[in-house]
C-alpha positions as a LaTeX table, in Angstrom:
\begin{tabular}{lrrr}
\hline
Residue & $x$ (\AA) & $y$ (\AA) & $z$ (\AA) \\
\hline
Unk1 & 40.03 & 23.54 & $-6.51$ \\
Unk2 & 39.59 & 26.95 & $-5.02$ \\
Unk3 & 42.69 & 28.65 & $-6.28$ \\
Unk4 & 43.20 & 29.98 & $-9.80$ \\
Unk5 & 46.16 & 27.63 & $-10.21$ \\
Unk6 & 44.06 & 24.66 & $-9.16$ \\
Unk7 & 41.25 & 25.56 & $-11.56$ \\
Unk8 & 43.77 & 26.00 & $-14.39$ \\
Unk9 & 45.32 & 22.63 & $-13.64$ \\
Unk10 & 41.92 & 20.94 & $-13.62$ \\
Unk11 & 41.06 & 22.62 & $-16.92$ \\
Unk12 & 44.29 & 21.45 & $-18.54$ \\
Unk13 & 43.78 & 17.89 & $-17.28$ \\
Unk14 & 40.27 & 17.82 & $-18.71$ \\
Unk15 & 41.47 & 19.14 & $-22.08$ \\
Unk16 & 44.15 & 16.46 & $-22.29$ \\
Unk17 & 41.67 & 13.76 & $-21.28$ \\
Unk18 & 39.30 & 14.90 & $-24.01$ \\
Unk19 & 42.15 & 14.91 & $-26.56$ \\
Unk20 & 43.18 & 11.39 & $-25.56$ \\
Unk21 & 39.60 & 10.16 & $-25.91$ \\
Unk22 & 39.29 & 11.68 & $-29.39$ \\
Unk23 & 42.56 & 10.04 & $-30.48$ \\
Unk24 & 41.31 & 6.65 & $-29.24$ \\
Unk25 & 38.05 & 7.12 & $-31.18$ \\
Unk26 & 39.97 & 7.96 & $-34.36$ \\
Unk27 & 42.12 & 4.84 & $-34.02$ \\
Unk28 & 39.09 & 2.62 & $-33.44$ \\
Unk29 & 37.29 & 4.00 & $-36.49$ \\
Unk30 & 40.42 & 3.64 & $-38.61$ \\
Unk31 & 40.77 & 0.00 & $-37.57$ \\
Unk32 & 37.10 & $-0.73$ & $-38.29$ \\
Unk33 & 37.31 & 0.94 & $-41.70$ \\
Unk34 & 40.47 & $-1.02$ & $-42.52$ \\
Unk35 & 38.77 & $-4.27$ & $-41.54$ \\
Unk36 & 35.73 & $-3.43$ & $-43.67$ \\
Unk37 & 37.98 & $-2.57$ & $-46.63$ \\
Unk38 & 39.57 & $-6.01$ & $-46.35$ \\
Unk39 & 36.10 & $-7.57$ & $-46.50$ \\
Unk40 & 35.90 & $-8.69$ & $-42.89$ \\
Unk41 & 32.39 & $-9.05$ & $-41.53$ \\
Unk42 & 31.90 & $-7.31$ & $-38.22$ \\
Unk43 & 29.46 & $-8.01$ & $-35.43$ \\
Unk44 & 27.86 & $-11.14$ & $-34.07$ \\
Unk45 & 26.97 & $-14.05$ & $-36.28$ \\
Unk46 & 23.30 & $-14.29$ & $-37.13$ \\
Unk47 & 21.33 & $-17.24$ & $-35.84$ \\
Unk48 & 20.06 & $-19.73$ & $-38.38$ \\
Unk49 & 16.59 & $-19.56$ & $-39.88$ \\
Unk50 & 15.92 & $-22.92$ & $-38.22$ \\
Unk51 & 16.62 & $-21.45$ & $-34.77$ \\
Unk52 & 14.34 & $-18.48$ & $-35.47$ \\
Unk53 & 11.64 & $-20.88$ & $-36.59$ \\
Unk54 & 12.01 & $-22.94$ & $-33.40$ \\
Unk55 & 11.67 & $-19.80$ & $-31.28$ \\
Unk56 & 8.50 & $-18.70$ & $-33.07$ \\
Unk57 & 7.03 & $-22.20$ & $-32.87$ \\
Unk58 & 7.69 & $-22.51$ & $-29.13$ \\
Unk59 & 6.02 & $-19.14$ & $-28.51$ \\
Unk60 & 3.04 & $-20.03$ & $-30.72$ \\
Unk61 & 2.55 & $-23.44$ & $-29.08$ \\
Unk62 & 3.05 & $-22.13$ & $-25.52$ \\
Unk63 & 2.09 & $-18.43$ & $-25.27$ \\
Unk64 & 2.74 & $-18.48$ & $-21.52$ \\
Unk65 & 6.30 & $-19.81$ & $-21.99$ \\
Unk66 & 8.76 & $-17.11$ & $-20.96$ \\
Unk67 & 11.66 & $-15.76$ & $-22.95$ \\
Unk68 & 14.26 & $-17.32$ & $-20.65$ \\
Unk69 & 12.68 & $-20.78$ & $-20.94$ \\
Unk70 & 12.51 & $-20.46$ & $-24.73$ \\
Unk71 & 16.19 & $-19.44$ & $-24.81$ \\
Unk72 & 17.12 & $-22.47$ & $-22.66$ \\
Unk73 & 15.05 & $-24.83$ & $-24.82$ \\
Unk74 & 16.56 & $-23.60$ & $-28.08$ \\
Unk75 & 20.08 & $-23.11$ & $-26.71$ \\
Unk76 & 20.56 & $-19.46$ & $-27.53$ \\
Unk77 & 20.68 & $-16.18$ & $-25.67$ \\
Unk78 & 17.74 & $-14.26$ & $-24.27$ \\
Unk79 & 18.50 & $-11.27$ & $-26.50$ \\
Unk80 & 18.20 & $-13.48$ & $-29.59$ \\
Unk81 & 14.74 & $-14.61$ & $-28.48$ \\
Unk82 & 13.71 & $-11.01$ & $-27.79$ \\
Unk83 & 14.91 & $-9.88$ & $-31.21$ \\
Unk84 & 13.17 & $-12.72$ & $-33.07$ \\
Unk85 & 9.86 & $-12.29$ & $-31.23$ \\
Unk86 & 9.82 & $-8.52$ & $-31.64$ \\
Unk87 & 10.34 & $-8.71$ & $-35.40$ \\
\hline
\end{tabular}
């Protein structure tokens, strides 16, 4: 974009892209607020206290056992094991 017309066109396109993104954000927030107002719980379901206990017990009994192996043994995701062990 070396010409003034080209730079102007690029500027207009970027302004419209920014406007579109802001409109999408507003719609998403409106939908989330509406869902919360209706009492809907958002996000992932929490794992049970029993699962958290199993994770802590496996780590305590086998300190060298890795996070992936613990996740496989318990039947949950690696991120769940990371969250439980870091808390």
